Structure formats: C-alpha cells, structure tokens
Amino acid sequence: MSRTTPATAVSVPTTPGGTVPATTTPVPTRRELIGWLLRVTRPVLAPLLASTVCRVADLLLGVGLFALAAAAVVRTIAAIATGAALPGLWGIVGAMVAMSLVKAVLRYGEQFLGHFVAFKALELLRAEIFRALIPRAPRVMATARSGDLLARSTKDVDRIEVFFAHTFAPMVSAVIVPTTVLLVIGARASWALAGTVLPFLLAAILLVPLTGWRRSLRSSRESVAERAVLTQHVTDSVQGLAEVVGYGRTTERLAQMRELDDAVAAAGRAATGWASWRRGAVQLLVLAGPLAVLAVGAPAVEQGALGPVALAASAAAVLRLTETVRGVEEFAASLNASFASAERVYEVVHAPVEVPDGEIALPAAGAHEVVWEDVSYAYPGARAQALTGVSLTAAAGQWTCLVGVSGSGKTTLANLALRFDDPTGGRVLVDGHDLRELTADSLRREAALVSQRAHLFRASVAENVRLARPDATQAEVEEACRAAGVHDEVLAMEEGYETLIGERGASVSGGQRQRLSLARALLARPGVLVLDEFTSHLDPELEGRVRQAVRERLAGATVIEITHRLGRVGEADRVVVLDSGRVAQEGAPEALLAVDGPLRRLRERETV
C-alpha cells in the first residue's frame, strides 16, 4: 500500500486529469508561527496574562508555605531540645491556613483563566480555518482530502491548546519563581546556597528541555502527517462502508488501518523517547538540588555560619521548586507536537486564494443575465480543455437548458457561472459585470445551486431547508417544501419537520434529498438558479409537477438547467448543446428539434 506523508503538501486527486500536488505554503519559522498564533488569539491575551500572574503567585506561595512549615518544624525541635520557649505555633498555623486559602483561590484563577484562554483560542483558530476555507470553496474540496481537512480543523487545533494552556504561563513562571526563590535564599540565608542550586535549575529548565529538540520536532511532524493519513483512511472507510462490505474488502481495509497505526507509532517513537529521557533527567536534577543544599549547608551550620532553620527553609524551598520545573518539562514534551500541528493549520490559513474576492456588490434583482464570453477552462493537471472558446448567453428571466453527453462541459460551464473557479481564458459576466469584480457574498446571495449530489446535514428537516434563509418562518419552509413536492412525505415522517436527517442525508431517499435541496433554493428565491440533474431521481409525473412549481414560484428568475433527460427539453426557452467543451448548437428547442442536428440526434438516441 502506498502512502503520502509530506510535511507541507499532499498529492491529492482532483477533477478529471489525474493527481496534482496541492498548493504548498512555505513552512513558517518558529517566530512567524508564534507571532501568527498570538495575532489570531489577541482577544485572549489579557486573560492569559492574568492566568500567568495567578500561577506565579500560586507557586511562590507554595514555596513559602513549604519553607515556613520546614522552618517551624526545625524551630520547634530545636526549642524542645534546648528547653527554650516554643515558637508561636498558633500564629504559624494561622499564617499557613491563610496562605493556603489564598493559594487555593490563585490556583482556581489560574486553572479557570488558563482553560478559558485555551478553549477560546481553539474557537478562534477553528473560526480562522473556516474563514480561510470559505473563499476557497468549493474548489478546495476537489483538491484536498476531506479527512485531512477534518484532522487539521479538529485534532491539530486541539493540539495547539498546549501552547496556550501549558506553555506561556509555565515558561514565565519558570523564570520568575526560581529567580525570586534564589534571591530570597541568598539574601536571607546564604548566597553560597543559592549559587549551589543555580546550576541544577539552569540544567533542568534550559538544557534538558532543549535536548533532542530538533529530532523531537521532526518526529512530531512525521507523526502528525501519518496521523492525517490514518484519519483520511478511516474517513474513507466509514463513508464507503457499504462498498467495503459489499465487495468483501473489510479484511484488507482493517489490515491497512493497522499498518497506518503502526506508522503513526513509529513516527512518534523518537519524540516519545526523548520526552521520557527528559522527564527522568529533570526529576534527577530536581531531587539533586535539595541534596546539594544540605551538603553545602550542613558544614556551615556546624561552623555557626548558618542557622539550622535557614538551612531547612532553603532546602524545603528548593524542593518545592519541583512543581515549577516539572511544568517546563511537561510543556517541552508536548510543545513539538503542538508546533507541528500549528504548522499544518498555518498551511491551510495561508494557502493562496485562487479565486480572490471582488469589490463590487451585485445588486439584488429578480433575474440576472449570465454571459459566457469566449470562455475556456482546464482542470488543474488535466491535459485536455474542459471548455474551449464557449460564447453564449442565458437571458435574464429565461429557462436555459444545457444538454450534451457526459463530459461535454455542462457542469463546468454552470460552475463557472457560480464562480466556483475562474476560467483559464475569456470571462463570465452577470449583468455586464465580470465575476472577478463581484463580491462573493453578493453573488452567493443572488445565485443558488441544486446539485445532483445535494448535501444534507445531520439536523432536522426544517433546519436543513432553512440553510438558505435562517430567518424563514415555519410556514415559509413548508411552502417551499410543498413547491418542491416533498411536503407530504415530510409530514409522513415520524416527527414531521423536526425529524432528524442522518449524516449526509442517509435516512432519506435520493429523490427526497434532491427535493429538499430544491426546497432550500426555492426558499432563497435567487435571481439565478442552477439546476444540475435536479429531477434525476423522480418519476415523470412527479418531475412534471416539480417543474411547474419551480416555474410558478420563481417566475421571472434566470434558470440554467443541466440535464441528460430530454423528454421535457421543449419546455425550455433556450437550449444549448455542448460537445467536447464547445457549443455544438443553440436556439429555441422547437427550432433545434425541427432540423437534423445534435439535439435531435440526442433526443432520438434517448428514445431508442
């Protein structure tokens, strides 16, 4: 089995023409990546700073609490041994209780704010991805793998959470807390003790976390890329489950999945190994610090240069720094995976927009004229042209039929009118405006598509229809469904319009899916409606009723229909016959059928 697991681009199938590499985005530097993350998540930087302050204060109080307890124990033991007056234990206990309560509040504040920052950052990043995909849709779905996009939008974004929840605050506290503790030890006990601990802390905080950094990052990148391939495999297997089972290929698919699982584990083995080594080394250094303090401080106590209480408090304070240092090790262990995932999200967001937005808003109107002016088009990577020098007009308010054999360019021509892509030659105009000049929002508002592969969401019937107009009333939804010829069937469902439609419309028939998609378009009342084989799943009688309802509800709108079924082509105002990406014949259907030409031959072939 062959797999593609590059770090910055994937080879993906496109529309006819084989496979072409997806548009690549240069891998950002670490500074560029961090700068981008901070810009996207600017709204959460203030609570992130507050969370960091809470963490620093919490850790300092923890060190102070530990040192105070150790000092109190040694002072009490010394008082008992010498017969001196016992220290004010109740005062010490009261201070410790007060410190503990404040510490608990700070800990809560750090956790609450930190996770608020993390989850809000994930929301902002997912919104950033979606905003980046909108101007690339729907072409992006022809040149990308849905499973990979899903992995980048979910799992990769989730891994970036480490950067916000477990990186910034631990990194800042790893500088401030040990520095503060060493300064206090030096000022209140002995600078020699502070100097003894310093090398251990520097090694634990700086040297060890950086050990194996590059290999860990490379391993994390490979692991994330392999995981994306696995996600795509699982997505394909689930979506094509009927075919996998039907052709008896479950064993092979499971074997491939196990192979991909092994590849994910192998790719991440180096990063896991380095993380384990760092964890052990940090633990050793952290425990060596207090021992070094005792080793250096004990002779000083014997010589009278240092008090036992100061030594105990210093050793306890250094021991308590374990939490601070461990936080550095923990984020260092997962930061590489976080950055590797951030790079994949960065690629999506910064990929070039191949269909840039225009600046002119298309005025709302009941109908629009669509003109293809010497249009040529070739799919990326394809050797042959899908369209060559096509010039024709879909007059405002008329019903224009595009007919021809499969692969003649009908759907491509309609897709260019919706600006799913730009022609490689010539131009497409709506009301005299080049589509490149128009804003995507205004064009989408005025044009609608009923595809032969209509997508239904896992939501209620009403919610699926309201996709076109979220503010539509229930009466308007039902009116649109009635016009699409699906109202009675919806009422017959278990919960009527509140019936939950399965994922990708799995719980409804192909004909119901098409008519619900048509109801969406009718609810939107567009000025231009593109119908792509919209009656292919309907019997002739129902097809006739639906066509009549569309004409009545969208009277005056511009309709562009793509069809292979020529039985009702005579109802159109104009017919365009396409052949091998060129206009073979066009005109009124009566005139075209009256002569021995392409339309008549197609009609005769259909009736044979």
Coordinates of C-alpha atoms in Angstrom, one line a residue:
M1 CA 0.0 0.0 0.0
S2 CA 1.4 3.4 -0.9
R3 CA 1.1 6.4 1.4
T4 CA 1.9 10.1 1.1
T5 CA 3.1 11.7 4.2
P6 CA 4.9 15.0 3.4
A7 CA 5.1 17.8 6.0
T8 CA 3.8 20.6 3.9
A9 CA 1.8 19.3 1.0
V10 CA -0.1 16.3 -0.1
S11 CA -0.7 14.8 -3.5
V12 CA -4.5 14.6 -3.9
P13 CA -7.0 13.6 -6.6
T14 CA -8.6 16.5 -8.4
T15 CA -11.3 16.7 -11.0
P16 CA -10.6 14.7 -14.3
G17 CA -7.0 14.7 -15.1
G18 CA -5.2 12.6 -12.5
T19 CA -3.5 13.8 -9.4
V20 CA -1.7 17.1 -8.8
P21 CA 0.1 18.4 -5.8
A22 CA -1.9 20.7 -3.5
T23 CA -0.8 24.3 -3.4
T24 CA 2.1 24.5 -0.9
T25 CA 2.7 27.1 1.7
P26 CA 6.3 27.6 2.9
V27 CA 6.9 26.2 6.4
P28 CA 6.9 29.2 8.8
T29 CA 9.8 29.9 11.1
R30 CA 9.1 29.4 14.8
R31 CA 8.9 33.2 15.3
E32 CA 6.4 33.5 12.5
L33 CA 4.3 30.7 13.8
I34 CA 4.2 32.1 17.4
G35 CA 3.5 35.6 16.0
W36 CA 0.6 34.3 13.9
L37 CA -0.9 32.4 16.9
L38 CA -0.7 35.5 19.1
R39 CA -2.3 37.7 16.4
V40 CA -5.2 35.2 15.9
T41 CA -5.8 34.9 19.6
R42 CA -5.3 38.5 20.5
P43 CA -8.7 38.7 22.4
V44 CA -7.4 36.1 24.9
L45 CA -4.0 37.6 25.7
A46 CA -5.3 39.7 28.6
P47 CA -6.8 36.6 30.5
L48 CA -3.6 34.7 29.5
L49 CA -1.5 37.3 31.3
A50 CA -3.9 37.2 34.3
S51 CA -3.6 33.4 34.4
T52 CA 0.2 33.7 34.3
V53 CA 0.2 36.1 37.3
C54 CA -2.0 33.8 39.2
R55 CA 0.3 30.9 38.5
V56 CA 3.4 32.8 39.6
A57 CA 1.8 34.0 42.8
D58 CA 0.5 30.5 43.5
L59 CA 3.9 28.9 43.0
L60 CA 5.6 31.5 45.2
L61 CA 3.1 30.9 47.9
G62 CA 3.6 27.2 47.6
V63 CA 7.3 27.6 48.1
G64 CA 6.8 30.0 51.0
L65 CA 4.3 27.6 52.6
F66 CA 6.7 24.7 52.3
A67 CA 9.6 26.7 53.7
L68 CA 7.5 28.1 56.6
A69 CA 6.4 24.6 57.6
A70 CA 10.0 23.3 57.5
A71 CA 11.3 26.3 59.4
A72 CA 8.5 25.8 62.0
V73 CA 9.3 22.1 62.5
V74 CA 13.1 22.7 62.9
R75 CA 12.5 25.7 65.3
T76 CA 10.1 23.5 67.4
I77 CA 12.5 20.6 67.6
A78 CA 15.4 23.0 68.5
A79 CA 13.3 24.6 71.2
I80 CA 12.3 21.2 72.7
A81 CA 16.0 20.0 72.6
T82 CA 17.3 23.2 74.3
G83 CA 14.4 23.8 76.6
A84 CA 13.8 27.2 75.1
A85 CA 10.3 28.7 74.7
L86 CA 8.3 27.1 71.9
P87 CA 7.6 29.4 68.9
G88 CA 4.1 30.8 68.4
L89 CA 2.6 27.7 66.7
W90 CA -0.9 29.0 66.5
G91 CA 0.4 32.1 64.7
I92 CA 2.3 29.9 62.3
V93 CA -0.7 27.6 61.7
G94 CA -2.9 30.7 61.2
A95 CA -0.4 32.1 58.6
M96 CA -0.2 28.7 56.8
V97 CA -4.0 28.4 56.7
A98 CA -4.3 32.0 55.3
M99 CA -1.6 31.3 52.7
S100 CA -3.3 28.0 51.8
L101 CA -6.7 29.7 51.2
V102 CA -5.1 32.5 49.1
K103 CA -3.1 29.8 47.2
A104 CA -6.4 27.9 46.5
V105 CA -8.0 31.0 45.1
L106 CA -5.0 31.7 42.9
R107 CA -4.9 28.1 41.8
Y108 CA -8.6 28.3 40.8
G109 CA -8.0 31.5 39.0
E110 CA -5.0 30.1 37.1
Q111 CA -6.9 27.0 36.0
F112 CA -10.2 28.8 35.2
L113 CA -8.5 31.6 33.2
G114 CA -6.0 29.2 31.6
H115 CA -8.7 26.8 30.3
F116 CA -10.9 29.8 29.2
V117 CA -7.9 31.0 27.2
A118 CA -7.2 27.6 25.8
F119 CA -10.8 26.8 24.7
K120 CA -11.4 30.4 23.4
A121 CA -8.2 30.1 21.5
L122 CA -9.4 26.9 19.9
E123 CA -12.6 28.6 18.9
L124 CA -10.7 31.5 17.3
L125 CA -8.4 29.1 15.5
R126 CA -11.2 27.0 14.1
A127 CA -13.0 30.1 13.0
E128 CA -9.8 31.2 11.3
I129 CA -9.7 28.0 9.4
F130 CA -13.3 28.2 8.4
R131 CA -12.8 31.8 7.2
A132 CA -9.8 30.7 5.2
L133 CA -11.8 27.9 3.6
I134 CA -14.8 30.0 2.6
P135 CA -13.1 31.9 -0.3
R136 CA -11.5 28.6 -1.5
A137 CA -14.8 26.7 -1.5
P138 CA -15.9 24.6 -3.2
R139 CA -12.8 24.1 -5.2
V140 CA -10.8 23.2 -2.1
M141 CA -12.9 20.0 -1.8
A142 CA -11.7 19.0 -5.3
T143 CA -8.1 19.4 -4.4
A144 CA -7.9 18.4 -0.8
R145 CA -8.7 15.3 1.2
S146 CA -11.7 15.7 3.5
G147 CA -10.2 13.5 6.2
D148 CA -7.1 15.6 6.2
L149 CA -9.1 18.9 6.4
L150 CA -11.1 17.3 9.3
A151 CA -7.9 16.4 11.1
R152 CA -6.4 19.9 10.7
S153 CA -9.7 21.5 11.9
T154 CA -10.1 19.3 14.9
K155 CA -7.2 17.2 16.2
D156 CA -4.5 19.6 15.0
V157 CA -6.3 22.6 16.5
D158 CA -6.8 20.7 19.8
R159 CA -3.0 20.0 20.0
I160 CA -2.3 23.7 19.7
E161 CA -4.2 24.1 23.1
V162 CA -0.9 23.1 24.7
F163 CA 0.7 26.3 23.6
F164 CA -1.9 28.4 25.4
A165 CA -2.8 26.3 28.4
H166 CA 0.5 24.7 29.2
T167 CA 3.3 26.8 27.7
F168 CA 3.2 30.5 28.3
A169 CA 2.4 30.5 32.0
P170 CA 4.8 27.7 32.9
M171 CA 7.6 29.3 30.8
V172 CA 7.2 32.7 32.5
S173 CA 6.9 31.2 36.0
A174 CA 10.0 29.0 35.3
V175 CA 11.9 32.3 35.0
I176 CA 10.3 34.4 37.8
V177 CA 9.7 31.8 40.5
P178 CA 13.2 30.2 40.7
T179 CA 14.9 33.6 40.3
T180 CA 12.8 35.0 43.2
V181 CA 13.4 32.0 45.4
L182 CA 17.2 32.1 44.8
L183 CA 17.3 35.8 45.6
V184 CA 15.4 35.3 48.8
I185 CA 17.7 32.4 49.8
G186 CA 20.8 34.4 49.0
A187 CA 19.5 37.5 50.9
R188 CA 18.0 35.7 54.0
A189 CA 20.3 32.6 54.3
S190 CA 23.4 32.3 52.2
W191 CA 24.5 33.3 48.7
A192 CA 26.6 30.1 48.7
L193 CA 23.4 28.0 48.9
A194 CA 21.8 30.0 46.1
G195 CA 24.9 29.5 44.0
T196 CA 24.9 25.8 44.7
V197 CA 21.3 25.3 43.4
L198 CA 21.7 27.6 40.3
P199 CA 23.4 25.0 38.0
F200 CA 20.8 22.3 38.8
L201 CA 18.0 24.7 38.0
L202 CA 19.6 26.0 34.8
A203 CA 20.2 22.5 33.6
A204 CA 16.6 21.4 34.5
I205 CA 14.9 24.5 33.0
L206 CA 17.1 25.3 29.9
L207 CA 19.5 22.5 28.9
V208 CA 17.4 19.3 29.4
P209 CA 14.2 20.6 27.7
L210 CA 16.2 21.6 24.7
T211 CA 17.9 18.3 24.4
G212 CA 16.8 16.4 21.3
W213 CA 14.6 19.4 20.3
R214 CA 15.1 19.1 16.5
R215 CA 14.7 15.4 16.4
S216 CA 11.6 15.6 18.5
L217 CA 10.1 18.2 16.2
R218 CA 10.9 16.2 13.1
S219 CA 9.4 13.1 14.8
S220 CA 6.3 15.1 15.8
R221 CA 5.9 16.4 12.2
E222 CA 6.1 12.9 10.8
S223 CA 3.7 11.6 13.4
V224 CA 1.1 14.3 12.7
A225 CA 1.4 13.7 9.0
E226 CA 1.0 10.0 9.4
R227 CA -2.0 10.6 11.7
A228 CA -3.6 12.7 9.0
V229 CA -3.3 9.8 6.5
L230 CA -4.8 7.5 9.1
T231 CA -7.7 9.9 9.6
Q232 CA -8.3 10.0 5.9
H233 CA -8.3 6.2 5.7
V234 CA -10.8 6.0 8.5
T235 CA -13.0 8.7 6.9
D236 CA -13.0 6.9 3.5
S237 CA -13.7 3.6 5.2
V238 CA -16.7 5.0 7.1
Q239 CA -18.1 6.9 4.2
G240 CA -17.7 4.0 1.9
L241 CA -18.7 1.3 4.4
A242 CA -21.4 -0.1 2.1
E243 CA -18.9 -0.6 -0.8
V244 CA -16.2 -2.0 1.5
V245 CA -18.6 -4.6 3.0
G246 CA -20.4 -5.2 -0.4
Y247 CA -17.1 -6.1 -2.1
G248 CA -15.8 -8.1 0.8
R249 CA -12.8 -5.8 1.5
T250 CA -13.2 -5.4 5.2
T251 CA -10.1 -7.5 6.0
E252 CA -7.9 -5.5 3.6
R253 CA -9.2 -2.2 5.0
L254 CA -8.5 -3.3 8.6
A255 CA -5.0 -4.5 7.6
Q256 CA -4.3 -1.1 6.0
M257 CA -5.5 0.6 9.1
R258 CA -3.2 -1.5 11.3
E259 CA -0.3 -0.6 9.0
L260 CA -1.2 3.1 9.3
D261 CA -1.5 2.8 13.1
D262 CA 2.0 1.2 13.2
A263 CA 3.3 4.0 11.0
V264 CA 1.9 6.6 13.4
A265 CA 3.5 4.9 16.4
A266 CA 6.9 4.5 14.6
A267 CA 6.9 8.2 13.5
G268 CA 6.3 9.4 17.1
R269 CA 8.8 6.9 18.7
A270 CA 11.7 9.3 18.7
A271 CA 9.7 12.2 20.3
T272 CA 8.4 9.8 22.9
G273 CA 11.9 8.5 23.7
W274 CA 13.3 12.0 24.1
A275 CA 10.4 13.0 26.3
S276 CA 11.0 10.1 28.6
W277 CA 14.7 10.8 28.8
R278 CA 14.0 14.5 29.6
R279 CA 11.4 13.6 32.3
G280 CA 13.9 11.3 34.0
A281 CA 16.8 13.8 33.8
V282 CA 14.6 16.7 35.1
Q283 CA 13.5 14.5 38.0
L284 CA 17.1 13.6 38.9
L285 CA 18.2 17.3 38.8
V286 CA 15.3 18.5 40.8
L287 CA 16.0 16.0 43.6
A288 CA 19.7 16.7 43.4
G289 CA 19.1 20.4 44.2
P290 CA 17.9 20.0 47.9
L291 CA 20.6 17.4 48.5
A292 CA 23.2 19.8 47.3
V293 CA 21.8 22.5 49.6
L294 CA 22.0 20.1 52.6
A295 CA 25.6 19.0 51.6
V296 CA 26.8 22.6 51.4
G297 CA 24.7 24.0 54.2
A298 CA 25.4 21.3 56.9
P299 CA 29.1 22.2 57.4
A300 CA 28.0 25.9 57.5
V301 CA 25.6 25.0 60.3
E302 CA 28.3 23.2 62.2
Q303 CA 30.6 26.2 61.9
G304 CA 27.8 28.5 63.1
A305 CA 27.8 30.4 59.8
L306 CA 24.3 29.4 59.0
G307 CA 21.3 28.7 61.2
P308 CA 19.5 25.3 61.0
V309 CA 16.2 27.0 60.5
A310 CA 17.5 28.9 57.5
L311 CA 19.0 25.7 56.1
A312 CA 15.8 23.7 56.5
A313 CA 13.7 26.5 54.9
S314 CA 16.1 26.8 52.0
A315 CA 16.2 23.0 51.3
A316 CA 12.4 22.9 51.5
A317 CA 12.0 25.9 49.2
V318 CA 14.3 24.3 46.6
L319 CA 12.5 21.0 46.9
R320 CA 9.2 22.8 46.3
L321 CA 10.5 24.2 43.0
T322 CA 9.9 20.7 41.7
E323 CA 6.4 21.8 40.5
T324 CA 7.8 24.8 38.6
V325 CA 10.5 22.8 36.9
R326 CA 8.2 19.9 36.1
G327 CA 5.8 22.3 34.4
V328 CA 8.7 23.2 32.0
E329 CA 9.4 19.6 31.2
E330 CA 5.7 18.8 30.6
F331 CA 5.2 21.6 28.1
A332 CA 8.5 20.8 26.4
A333 CA 7.4 17.2 25.9
S334 CA 4.2 18.2 24.1
L335 CA 5.3 21.6 22.6
N336 CA 6.8 19.9 19.5
A337 CA 3.6 18.2 18.7
S338 CA 1.8 21.5 19.3
F339 CA 4.0 23.4 16.8
A340 CA 3.8 20.6 14.3
S341 CA 0.0 20.8 14.3
A342 CA 0.2 24.6 14.3
E343 CA 2.2 24.4 11.1
R344 CA -0.5 22.3 9.4
V345 CA -3.2 24.8 10.4
Y346 CA -0.9 27.6 9.2
E347 CA -0.7 26.0 5.8
V348 CA -4.5 25.9 5.4
V349 CA -4.9 29.5 6.6
H350 CA -2.1 30.9 4.5
A351 CA -2.6 28.9 1.3
P352 CA -3.1 31.3 -1.7
V353 CA -6.7 32.2 -2.6
E354 CA -7.0 31.1 -6.2
V355 CA -10.4 32.8 -6.6
P356 CA -9.9 36.2 -5.0
D357 CA -12.9 38.2 -3.9
G358 CA -14.0 41.2 -5.9
E359 CA -15.1 44.7 -4.7
I360 CA -18.4 45.3 -6.5
A361 CA -21.7 44.1 -4.9
L362 CA -24.1 42.6 -7.3
P363 CA -27.4 44.5 -6.9
A364 CA -30.4 42.3 -5.8
A365 CA -32.8 41.6 -8.6
G366 CA -35.4 39.1 -9.6
A367 CA -33.4 37.9 -12.6
H368 CA -29.8 38.4 -14.0
E369 CA -28.3 38.0 -17.4
V370 CA -25.4 35.5 -17.5
V371 CA -22.9 35.7 -20.4
W372 CA -20.0 33.4 -21.1
E373 CA -17.6 35.3 -23.4
D374 CA -15.1 33.2 -25.3
V375 CA -14.7 31.0 -22.2
S376 CA -12.0 28.3 -22.0
Y377 CA -11.2 26.2 -18.9
A378 CA -8.9 23.3 -18.0
Y379 CA -8.9 21.5 -14.7
P380 CA -5.6 21.6 -12.8
G381 CA -3.4 18.9 -14.0
A382 CA -5.6 17.9 -16.9
R383 CA -4.2 17.7 -20.4
A384 CA -7.4 18.4 -22.3
Q385 CA -9.5 21.5 -22.1
A386 CA -12.9 21.0 -20.4
L387 CA -14.2 24.1 -22.3
T388 CA -12.9 25.8 -25.4
G389 CA -14.0 29.2 -26.7
V390 CA -17.5 29.0 -25.4
S391 CA -19.7 32.1 -26.0
L392 CA -23.4 32.1 -25.1
T393 CA -26.0 34.0 -23.1
A394 CA -28.5 32.9 -20.5
A395 CA -31.0 35.8 -20.9
A396 CA -32.5 37.3 -17.7
G397 CA -35.8 35.6 -16.8
Q398 CA -35.4 32.7 -19.3
W399 CA -35.0 29.0 -18.7
T400 CA -31.9 27.8 -20.5
C401 CA -31.1 24.1 -20.8
L402 CA -27.5 22.8 -21.2
V403 CA -27.5 19.4 -22.7
G404 CA -24.9 17.0 -24.1
V405 CA -23.2 13.7 -23.4
S406 CA -21.3 13.2 -20.1
G407 CA -18.1 15.1 -20.1
S408 CA -19.2 17.6 -22.6
G409 CA -18.7 20.5 -20.2
K410 CA -22.2 21.3 -18.9
T411 CA -21.5 21.2 -15.2
T412 CA -18.2 23.0 -15.7
L413 CA -19.9 25.8 -17.6
A414 CA -22.5 26.2 -14.8
N415 CA -19.9 26.1 -12.0
L416 CA -18.0 29.0 -13.7
A417 CA -21.3 31.0 -13.6
L418 CA -21.4 30.4 -9.9
R419 CA -17.7 31.3 -9.7
F420 CA -16.6 28.1 -8.1
D421 CA -13.5 28.8 -10.2
D422 CA -12.3 31.3 -12.8
P423 CA -11.9 30.5 -16.5
T424 CA -8.4 30.0 -17.9
G425 CA -9.5 32.1 -20.9
G426 CA -12.3 34.5 -21.6
R427 CA -14.7 35.8 -18.9
V428 CA -18.1 35.2 -17.4
L429 CA -20.4 38.2 -16.8
V430 CA -23.5 38.8 -14.8
D431 CA -25.5 41.9 -15.8
G432 CA -22.3 43.2 -17.6
H433 CA -20.0 42.7 -14.6
D434 CA -17.1 40.4 -14.8
L435 CA -17.5 37.8 -12.0
R436 CA -13.9 38.6 -10.9
E437 CA -15.1 42.1 -10.0
L438 CA -18.1 41.0 -7.8
T439 CA -18.0 40.2 -4.1
A440 CA -18.6 36.5 -3.3
D441 CA -21.2 37.3 -0.7
S442 CA -23.4 39.3 -3.2
L443 CA -23.1 36.6 -5.9
R444 CA -24.0 33.8 -3.4
R445 CA -27.0 35.8 -2.3
E446 CA -28.3 36.1 -5.8
A447 CA -27.4 32.7 -7.2
A448 CA -28.3 29.2 -5.9
L449 CA -27.4 25.7 -7.0
V450 CA -29.4 22.5 -6.7
S451 CA -26.8 19.8 -7.3
Q452 CA -27.3 16.2 -8.2
R453 CA -25.2 15.4 -5.2
A454 CA -27.0 17.6 -2.7
H455 CA -25.6 17.5 0.8
L456 CA -27.9 17.3 3.8
F457 CA -26.7 17.9 7.3
R458 CA -27.3 15.8 10.4
A459 CA -30.1 18.1 11.5
S460 CA -33.9 18.3 11.3
V461 CA -35.7 18.6 8.0
A462 CA -36.6 22.2 8.8
E463 CA -33.0 23.2 9.8
N464 CA -31.7 21.7 6.5
V465 CA -34.2 23.7 4.5
R466 CA -33.5 26.9 6.5
L467 CA -29.9 26.7 5.5
A468 CA -30.8 29.1 2.6
R469 CA -32.7 31.5 4.9
P470 CA -32.1 31.0 8.7
D471 CA -34.8 33.6 9.5
A472 CA -37.5 31.9 7.4
T473 CA -40.8 31.1 9.3
Q474 CA -42.2 27.5 9.6
A475 CA -44.9 28.5 7.1
E476 CA -42.3 29.6 4.5
V477 CA -40.3 26.4 5.0
E478 CA -43.5 24.3 4.4
E479 CA -44.4 26.4 1.4
A480 CA -41.0 25.8 -0.2
C481 CA -41.2 22.1 0.5
R482 CA -44.8 22.0 -0.9
A483 CA -43.5 23.6 -4.1
A484 CA -40.6 21.1 -4.3
G485 CA -43.1 18.2 -4.0
V486 CA -41.8 16.8 -0.7
H487 CA -44.2 18.4 1.9
D488 CA -46.5 15.4 2.2
E489 CA -43.6 13.0 2.6
V490 CA -42.1 15.1 5.3
L491 CA -45.4 15.1 7.2
A492 CA -45.4 11.3 7.0
M493 CA -42.1 11.1 8.8
E494 CA -42.1 10.2 12.5
E495 CA -41.6 13.8 13.7
G496 CA -42.5 15.7 10.6
Y497 CA -40.3 18.7 10.0
E498 CA -38.4 18.0 13.3
T499 CA -37.3 14.6 12.0
L500 CA -33.6 14.3 12.3
I501 CA -31.9 13.6 9.0
G502 CA -29.0 11.2 9.2
E503 CA -25.5 12.3 8.3
R504 CA -25.1 13.1 4.6
G505 CA -28.9 12.5 4.2
A506 CA -28.6 8.8 4.8
S507 CA -32.1 8.5 6.3
V508 CA -33.9 9.8 3.2
S509 CA -34.2 8.6 -0.4
G510 CA -32.2 10.1 -3.3
G511 CA -35.4 11.8 -4.6
Q512 CA -36.2 13.3 -1.2
R513 CA -32.7 14.5 -0.9
Q514 CA -32.9 16.3 -4.2
R515 CA -36.3 17.8 -3.5
L516 CA -35.2 19.1 0.0
S517 CA -32.2 20.7 -1.7
L518 CA -34.6 22.2 -4.3
A519 CA -36.8 23.5 -1.4
R520 CA -33.7 25.3 0.0
A521 CA -33.2 27.0 -3.3
L522 CA -36.9 28.0 -3.6
L523 CA -36.8 29.4 -0.1
A524 CA -33.9 31.6 -1.0
R525 CA -35.7 33.0 -4.1
P526 CA -32.5 33.6 -6.1
G527 CA -32.2 35.7 -9.2
V528 CA -30.2 32.9 -10.9
L529 CA -30.9 29.2 -10.2
V530 CA -28.7 26.4 -11.5
L531 CA -30.4 23.0 -11.6
D532 CA -27.9 20.1 -12.1
E533 CA -29.9 17.0 -12.9
F534 CA -32.4 18.1 -10.3
T535 CA -35.1 15.6 -11.3
S536 CA -32.8 12.6 -12.0
H537 CA -34.4 10.6 -9.1
L538 CA -38.0 11.5 -9.9
D539 CA -40.6 9.6 -11.9
P540 CA -42.1 11.5 -14.9
E541 CA -45.3 12.5 -13.2
L542 CA -43.6 13.9 -10.1
E543 CA -41.0 15.6 -12.3
G544 CA -43.7 17.5 -14.2
R545 CA -45.3 18.7 -11.0
V546 CA -42.0 19.9 -9.6
R547 CA -41.0 21.7 -12.8
Q548 CA -44.3 23.5 -12.8
A549 CA -43.9 24.5 -9.2
V550 CA -40.4 25.9 -9.8
R551 CA -41.7 28.0 -12.7
E552 CA -44.6 29.4 -10.6
R553 CA -42.5 30.1 -7.5
L554 CA -39.5 31.6 -9.4
A555 CA -41.4 33.3 -12.2
G556 CA -39.1 35.8 -13.8
A557 CA -35.8 34.2 -12.4
T558 CA -33.0 33.1 -14.6
V559 CA -32.8 29.3 -14.6
I560 CA -29.9 27.3 -16.0
E561 CA -30.7 23.6 -16.1
I562 CA -28.2 20.8 -16.8
T563 CA -29.9 17.6 -17.9
H564 CA -29.4 14.3 -19.7
R565 CA -33.2 13.7 -19.8
L566 CA -34.5 15.4 -22.9
G567 CA -38.2 14.5 -22.6
R568 CA -39.1 17.9 -21.3
V569 CA -36.4 20.0 -23.1
G570 CA -39.2 21.5 -25.2
E571 CA -40.4 23.5 -22.1
A572 CA -37.2 25.5 -22.0
D573 CA -36.9 28.9 -23.6
R574 CA -33.5 28.1 -25.0
V575 CA -31.3 25.0 -25.4
V576 CA -27.5 24.9 -25.7
V577 CA -26.0 21.6 -26.9
L578 CA -22.4 21.1 -25.8
D579 CA -20.0 18.6 -27.3
S580 CA -16.3 18.2 -26.2
G581 CA -16.3 21.5 -24.4
R582 CA -17.7 23.5 -27.4
V583 CA -21.1 24.8 -28.3
A584 CA -22.5 22.5 -31.0
Q585 CA -25.9 24.0 -31.3
E586 CA -28.1 26.6 -29.6
G587 CA -31.5 28.1 -30.0
A588 CA -35.2 27.6 -29.3
P589 CA -36.0 23.9 -28.7
E590 CA -38.7 23.8 -31.3
A591 CA -36.3 25.1 -34.0
L592 CA -33.5 22.8 -33.0
L593 CA -35.7 19.7 -32.9
A594 CA -37.1 20.6 -36.3
V595 CA -33.7 20.1 -38.0
D596 CA -31.3 17.2 -38.3
G597 CA -28.8 18.3 -35.7
P598 CA -27.1 17.4 -32.4
L599 CA -30.2 18.0 -30.2
R600 CA -32.5 15.9 -32.4
R601 CA -29.9 13.1 -32.6
L602 CA -29.6 13.1 -28.8
R603 CA -33.3 13.0 -28.4
E604 CA -33.6 10.1 -30.9
R605 CA -30.8 8.2 -29.1
E606 CA -32.7 8.6 -25.8
T607 CA -35.9 7.2 -27.2
V608 CA -34.3 4.2 -28.8

